[in-house]
Coordinates of C-alpha atoms and ligand atoms in Angstrom, one line a residue:
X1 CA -20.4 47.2 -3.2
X2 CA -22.3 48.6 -5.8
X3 CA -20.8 46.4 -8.7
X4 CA -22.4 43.3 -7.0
X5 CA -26.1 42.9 -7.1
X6 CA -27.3 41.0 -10.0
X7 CA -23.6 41.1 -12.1
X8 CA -22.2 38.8 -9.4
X9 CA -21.3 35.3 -9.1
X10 CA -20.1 33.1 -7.1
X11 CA -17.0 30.8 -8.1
X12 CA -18.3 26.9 -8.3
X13 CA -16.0 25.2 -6.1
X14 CA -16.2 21.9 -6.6
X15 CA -16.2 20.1 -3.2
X16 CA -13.3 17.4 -3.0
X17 CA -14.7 13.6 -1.8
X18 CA -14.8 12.2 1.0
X19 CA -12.8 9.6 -0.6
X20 CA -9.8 11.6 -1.9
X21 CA -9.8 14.0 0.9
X22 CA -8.9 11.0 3.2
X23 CA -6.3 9.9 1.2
X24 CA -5.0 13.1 0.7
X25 CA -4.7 13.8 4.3
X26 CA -3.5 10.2 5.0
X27 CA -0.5 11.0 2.3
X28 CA 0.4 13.7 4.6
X29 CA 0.3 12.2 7.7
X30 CA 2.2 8.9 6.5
X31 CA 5.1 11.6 4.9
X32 CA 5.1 13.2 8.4
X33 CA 5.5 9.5 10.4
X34 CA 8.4 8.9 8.6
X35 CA 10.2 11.6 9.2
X36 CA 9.1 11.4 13.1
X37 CA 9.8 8.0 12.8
X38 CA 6.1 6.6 14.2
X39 CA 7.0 3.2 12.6
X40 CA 7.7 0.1 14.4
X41 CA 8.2 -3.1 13.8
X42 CA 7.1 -6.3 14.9
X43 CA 8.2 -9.7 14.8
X44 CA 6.5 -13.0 14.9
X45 CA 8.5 -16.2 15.0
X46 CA 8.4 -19.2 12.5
X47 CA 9.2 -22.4 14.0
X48 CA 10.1 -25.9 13.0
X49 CA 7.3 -27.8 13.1
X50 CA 9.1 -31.0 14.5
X51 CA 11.9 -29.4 17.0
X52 CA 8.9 -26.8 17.9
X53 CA 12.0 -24.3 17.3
X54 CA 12.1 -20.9 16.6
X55 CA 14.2 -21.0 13.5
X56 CA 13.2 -17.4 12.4
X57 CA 10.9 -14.3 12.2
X58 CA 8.3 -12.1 10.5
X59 CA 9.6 -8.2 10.5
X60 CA 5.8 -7.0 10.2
X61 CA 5.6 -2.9 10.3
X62 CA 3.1 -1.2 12.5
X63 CA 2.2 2.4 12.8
X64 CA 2.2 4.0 16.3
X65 CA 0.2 7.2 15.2
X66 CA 0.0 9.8 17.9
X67 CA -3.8 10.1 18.7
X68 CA -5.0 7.1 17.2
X69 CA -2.8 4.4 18.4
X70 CA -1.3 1.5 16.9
X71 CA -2.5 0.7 13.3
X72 CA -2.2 -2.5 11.0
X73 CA -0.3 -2.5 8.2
X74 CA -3.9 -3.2 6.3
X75 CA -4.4 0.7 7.0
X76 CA -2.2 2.7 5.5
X77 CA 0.2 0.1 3.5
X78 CA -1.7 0.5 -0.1
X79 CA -2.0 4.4 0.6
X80 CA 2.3 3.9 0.8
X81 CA 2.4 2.1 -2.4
X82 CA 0.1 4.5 -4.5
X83 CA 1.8 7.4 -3.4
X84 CA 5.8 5.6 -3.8
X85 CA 6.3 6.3 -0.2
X86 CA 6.7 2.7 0.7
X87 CA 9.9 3.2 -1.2
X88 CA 11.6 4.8 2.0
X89 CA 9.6 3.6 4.0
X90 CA 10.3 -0.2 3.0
X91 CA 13.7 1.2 2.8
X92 CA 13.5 2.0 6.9
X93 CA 11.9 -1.5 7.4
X94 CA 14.9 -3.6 6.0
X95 CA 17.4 -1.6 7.6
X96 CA 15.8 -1.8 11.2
X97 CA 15.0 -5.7 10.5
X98 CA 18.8 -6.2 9.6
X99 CA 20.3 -3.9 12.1
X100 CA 17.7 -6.0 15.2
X101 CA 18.8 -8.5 13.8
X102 CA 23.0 -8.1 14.0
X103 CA 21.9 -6.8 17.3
X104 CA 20.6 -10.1 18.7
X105 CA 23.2 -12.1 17.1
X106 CA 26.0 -10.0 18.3
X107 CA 24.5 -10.2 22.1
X108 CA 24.9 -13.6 21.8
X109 CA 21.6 -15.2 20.5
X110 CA 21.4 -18.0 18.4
X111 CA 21.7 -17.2 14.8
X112 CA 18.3 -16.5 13.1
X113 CA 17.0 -15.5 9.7
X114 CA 14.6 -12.3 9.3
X115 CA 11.9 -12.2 6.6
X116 CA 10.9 -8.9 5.2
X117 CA 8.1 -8.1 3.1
X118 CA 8.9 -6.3 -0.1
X119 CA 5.6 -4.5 -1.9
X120 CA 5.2 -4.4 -5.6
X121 CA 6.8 -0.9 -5.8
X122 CA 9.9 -2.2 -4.2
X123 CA 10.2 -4.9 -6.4
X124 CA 10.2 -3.2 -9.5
X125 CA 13.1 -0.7 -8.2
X126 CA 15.2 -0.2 -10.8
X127 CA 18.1 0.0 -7.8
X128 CA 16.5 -2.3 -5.3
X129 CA 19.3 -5.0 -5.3
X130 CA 22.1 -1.7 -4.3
X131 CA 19.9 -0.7 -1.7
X132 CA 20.0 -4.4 0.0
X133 CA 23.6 -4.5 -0.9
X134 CA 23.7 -1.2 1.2
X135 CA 21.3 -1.8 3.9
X136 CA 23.2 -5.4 4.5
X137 CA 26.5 -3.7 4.2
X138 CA 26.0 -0.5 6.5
X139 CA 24.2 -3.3 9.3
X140 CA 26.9 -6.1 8.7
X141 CA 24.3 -8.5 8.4
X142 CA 25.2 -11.5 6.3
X143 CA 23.1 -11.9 4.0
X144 CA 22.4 -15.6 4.7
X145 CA 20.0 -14.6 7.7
X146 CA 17.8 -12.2 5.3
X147 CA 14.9 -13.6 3.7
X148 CA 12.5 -11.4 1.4
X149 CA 8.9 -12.6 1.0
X150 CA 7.4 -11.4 -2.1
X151 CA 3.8 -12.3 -3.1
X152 CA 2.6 -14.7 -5.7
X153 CA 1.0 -12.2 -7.4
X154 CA 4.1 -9.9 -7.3
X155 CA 6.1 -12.4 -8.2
X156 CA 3.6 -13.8 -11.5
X157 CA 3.3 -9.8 -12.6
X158 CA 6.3 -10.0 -14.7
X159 CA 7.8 -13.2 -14.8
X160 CA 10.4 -12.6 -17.0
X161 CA 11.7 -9.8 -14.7
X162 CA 10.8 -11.5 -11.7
X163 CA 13.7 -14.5 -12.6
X164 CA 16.1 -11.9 -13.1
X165 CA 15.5 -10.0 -10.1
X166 CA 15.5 -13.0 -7.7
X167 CA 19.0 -14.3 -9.5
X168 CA 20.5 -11.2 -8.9
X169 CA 19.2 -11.5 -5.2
X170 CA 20.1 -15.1 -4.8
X171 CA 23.3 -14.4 -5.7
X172 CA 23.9 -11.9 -3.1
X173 CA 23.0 -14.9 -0.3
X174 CA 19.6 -13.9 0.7
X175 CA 17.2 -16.3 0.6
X176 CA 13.6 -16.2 -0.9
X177 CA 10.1 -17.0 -0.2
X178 CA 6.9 -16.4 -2.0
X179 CA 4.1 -15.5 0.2
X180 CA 0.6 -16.2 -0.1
X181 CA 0.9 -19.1 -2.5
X182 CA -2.3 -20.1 -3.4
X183 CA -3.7 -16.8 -4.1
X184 CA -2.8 -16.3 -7.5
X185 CA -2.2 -18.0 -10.3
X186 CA 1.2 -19.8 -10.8
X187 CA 2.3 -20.9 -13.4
X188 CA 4.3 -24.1 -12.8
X189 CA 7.4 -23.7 -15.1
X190 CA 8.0 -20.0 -13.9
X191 CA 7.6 -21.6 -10.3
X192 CA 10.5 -23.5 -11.3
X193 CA 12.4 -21.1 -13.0
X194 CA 12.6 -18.8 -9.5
X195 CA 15.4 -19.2 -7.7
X196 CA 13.4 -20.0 -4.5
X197 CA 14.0 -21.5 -1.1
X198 CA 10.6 -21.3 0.3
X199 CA 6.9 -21.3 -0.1
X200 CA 4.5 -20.1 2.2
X201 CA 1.1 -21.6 2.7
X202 CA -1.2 -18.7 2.8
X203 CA -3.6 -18.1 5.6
X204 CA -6.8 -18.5 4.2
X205 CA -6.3 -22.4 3.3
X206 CA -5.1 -23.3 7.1
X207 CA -7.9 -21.4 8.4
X208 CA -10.4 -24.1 7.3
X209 CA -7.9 -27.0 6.8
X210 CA -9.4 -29.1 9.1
X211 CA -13.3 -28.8 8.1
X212 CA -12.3 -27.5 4.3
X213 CA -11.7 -30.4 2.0
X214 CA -10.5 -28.2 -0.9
X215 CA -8.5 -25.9 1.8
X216 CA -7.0 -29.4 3.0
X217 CA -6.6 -30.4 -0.7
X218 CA -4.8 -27.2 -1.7
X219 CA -2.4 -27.0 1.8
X220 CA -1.4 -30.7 1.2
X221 CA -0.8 -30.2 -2.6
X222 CA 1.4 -27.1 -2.1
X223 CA 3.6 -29.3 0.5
X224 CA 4.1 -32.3 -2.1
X225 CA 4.8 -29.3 -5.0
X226 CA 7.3 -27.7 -2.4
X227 CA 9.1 -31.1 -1.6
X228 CA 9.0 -32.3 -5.4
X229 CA 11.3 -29.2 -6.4
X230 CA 13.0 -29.1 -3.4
X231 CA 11.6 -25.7 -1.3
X232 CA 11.1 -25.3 1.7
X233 CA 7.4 -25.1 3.0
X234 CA 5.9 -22.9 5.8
X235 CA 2.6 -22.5 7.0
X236 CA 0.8 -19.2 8.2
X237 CA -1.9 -18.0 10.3
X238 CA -1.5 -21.3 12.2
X239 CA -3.8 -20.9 15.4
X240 CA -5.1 -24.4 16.5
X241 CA -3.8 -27.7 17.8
X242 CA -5.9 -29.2 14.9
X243 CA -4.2 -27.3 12.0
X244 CA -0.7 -27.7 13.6
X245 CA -1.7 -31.7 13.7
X246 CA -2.7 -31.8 10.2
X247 CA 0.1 -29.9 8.5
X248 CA 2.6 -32.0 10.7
X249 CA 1.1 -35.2 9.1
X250 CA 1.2 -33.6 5.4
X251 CA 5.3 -33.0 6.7
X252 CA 4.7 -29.0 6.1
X253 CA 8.7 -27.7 7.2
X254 CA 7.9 -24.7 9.2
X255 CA 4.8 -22.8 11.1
X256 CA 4.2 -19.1 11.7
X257 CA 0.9 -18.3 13.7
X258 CA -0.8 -17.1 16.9
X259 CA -0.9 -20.6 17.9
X260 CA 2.7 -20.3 19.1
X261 CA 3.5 -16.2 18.8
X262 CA 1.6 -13.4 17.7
X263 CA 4.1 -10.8 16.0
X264 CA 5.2 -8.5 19.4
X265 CA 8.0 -5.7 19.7
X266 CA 11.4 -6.8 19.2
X267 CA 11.8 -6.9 23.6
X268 CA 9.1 -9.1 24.1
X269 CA 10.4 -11.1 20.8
X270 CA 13.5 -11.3 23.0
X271 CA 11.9 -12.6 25.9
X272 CA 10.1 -15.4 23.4
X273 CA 13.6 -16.7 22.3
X274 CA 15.0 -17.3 25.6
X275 CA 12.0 -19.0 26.8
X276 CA 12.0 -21.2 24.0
X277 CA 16.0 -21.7 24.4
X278 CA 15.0 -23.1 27.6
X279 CA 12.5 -25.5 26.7
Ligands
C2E301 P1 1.6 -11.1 5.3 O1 2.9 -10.8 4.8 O2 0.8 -12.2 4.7 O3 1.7 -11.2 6.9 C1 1.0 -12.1 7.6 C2 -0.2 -11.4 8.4 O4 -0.9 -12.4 9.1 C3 0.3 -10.4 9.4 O5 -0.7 -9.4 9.4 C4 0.2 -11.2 10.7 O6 0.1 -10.5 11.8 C5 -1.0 -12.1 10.4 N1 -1.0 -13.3 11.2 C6 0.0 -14.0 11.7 N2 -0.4 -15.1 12.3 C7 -1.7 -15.1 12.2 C8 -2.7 -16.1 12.7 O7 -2.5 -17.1 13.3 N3 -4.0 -15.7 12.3 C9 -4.3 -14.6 11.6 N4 -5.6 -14.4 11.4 N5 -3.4 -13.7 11.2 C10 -2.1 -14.0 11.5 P2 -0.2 -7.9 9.5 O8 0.9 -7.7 10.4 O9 -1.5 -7.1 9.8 O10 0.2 -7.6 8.0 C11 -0.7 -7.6 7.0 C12 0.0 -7.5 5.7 O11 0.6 -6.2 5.5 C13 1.2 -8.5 5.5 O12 0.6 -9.8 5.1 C14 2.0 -7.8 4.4 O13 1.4 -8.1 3.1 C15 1.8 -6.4 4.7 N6 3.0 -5.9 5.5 C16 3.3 -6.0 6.8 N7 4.5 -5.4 7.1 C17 5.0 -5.0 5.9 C18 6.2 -4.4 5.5 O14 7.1 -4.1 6.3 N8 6.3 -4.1 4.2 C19 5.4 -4.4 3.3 N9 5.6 -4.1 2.0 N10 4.3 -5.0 3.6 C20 4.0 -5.3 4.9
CA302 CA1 4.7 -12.0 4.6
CA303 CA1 1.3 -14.1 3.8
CA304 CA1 -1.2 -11.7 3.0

């Protein structure tokens, strides 16, 4: 007791931020959900804009956290990817897409294709096309009703490596869609270089496409590029009457929006395909 007095000192700690501190304690909470299995997915259909079909479906991953409820992919999906846990996690997402899927086509439902979302991290997997391969083989989907969405700005990242990639995936069966298109910044040749089947309209141009003449420029000019080399084209974020009528005129393929489904839990998703059966 002696020794201290004037001779002491006290350690500087520095104090962590705010900032870190969160992510730090998000890291550990989004380790923990996966192992007690707090994801869930939901699905949101895509239909043919003409038969007003459900031709397929959006596996979009939520997070049913304990004390704080459901939370958007927005939330916690970039923490995943810095930290590489999107890796199993994405991992768990295919594998319960493919296996709802089997599910519903082995009780007797007509045959649909599931789109999954693959993040940057995924993509660049030095193994990703053995895990599909293993994910597809352990469900006994075929691979003809998977579809894997990957960004334009995913996809542009590494060109080179992105053609490859795709091949190898295209000639598993699976088909291929690159989301958001519009966002980034394509480069035309490449475009044609992928081995693609679809392209999707992003959100932000159909939100305005009625009222927006470069929004209604840009959707209408992405349908005639997707019909001049031969890919499909499906709109998202579709939620009026207005933009359904104006990308039916522009002959746009497909629609995905709250207009006719919000993504819901793979029962009520149920419930949405008999009712449209019926109709
Ligand atoms: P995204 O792939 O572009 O998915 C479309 C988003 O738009 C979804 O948001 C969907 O709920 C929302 N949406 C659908 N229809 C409408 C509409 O009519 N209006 C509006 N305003 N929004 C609509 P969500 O589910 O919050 O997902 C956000 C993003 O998180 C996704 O954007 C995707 O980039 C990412 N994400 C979601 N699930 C996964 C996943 O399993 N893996 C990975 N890597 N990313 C995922
Ligand atoms: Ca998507
Ligand atoms: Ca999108
Ligand atoms: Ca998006």
């Amino acid at each position: 007791a002696k020794e201290q007095g004037r001779n002491s000192y006290q350690l500087y700690t520095p104090v962590m931020n705010d900032r870190a501190f969160e992510r730090l304690s998000m890291e550990n909470s989004l380790r923990r959900a996966l192992e007690r299995n707090e994801f869930e997915l939901y699905y949101q259909p895509k239909v043919n804009i003409k038969s007003q079909k459900i031709v397929g479906m959006e596996a979009l991953v939520r997070w049913r956290h304990p004390e704080k409820g459901l939370i958007l992919p927005g939330d916690f999906i970039p923490v995943a990817e810095d930290t590489g846990l999107i890796v199993p996690m994405g991992e768990w997402v295919l594998k319960t897409a493919c296996a709802q899927n089997k599910a519903w086509q082995n009780a007797g439902f007509p045959p649909m294709r599931v789109a999954v979302n693959l993040s940057a991290r995924q993509f660049q997997l030095q193994n990703l096309q053995e895990m599909v391969a293993g994910v597809l083989g352990e469900t006994g989907l075929d691979p003809c009703w998977l579809e894997l969405e990957i960004t334009e700005t995913i996809a542009m990242q590494n060109a080179e490596f992105t053609v490859k990639t795709l091949k190898e995936l295209k000639e598993m069966g699976i088909q291929l869609s690159i989301d958001d298109f519009g966002t980034g910044y394509s480069s035309l040749s490449y475009l044609k270089r992928f081995p693609i089947n679809k392209l999707k309209i992003d959100k932000s141009f159909v939100r305005e496409i009625n009222t927006d003449h470069d929004n209604a420029a840009i959707a209408s000019a992405v349908i005639v590029l997707g019909q001049s080399l031969k890919l499909g084209v499906i709109a998202e974020g579709v939620e009026t009457e207005e933009q359904l009528e104006f990308l039916k005129e522009h002959q746009c393929d497909e629609i995905q929006g709250y207009l006719f489904g919000r993504p819901v839990p793979a029962m009520e998703f149920e419930a949405m395909i008999l009712q449209n059966i019926i109709n």
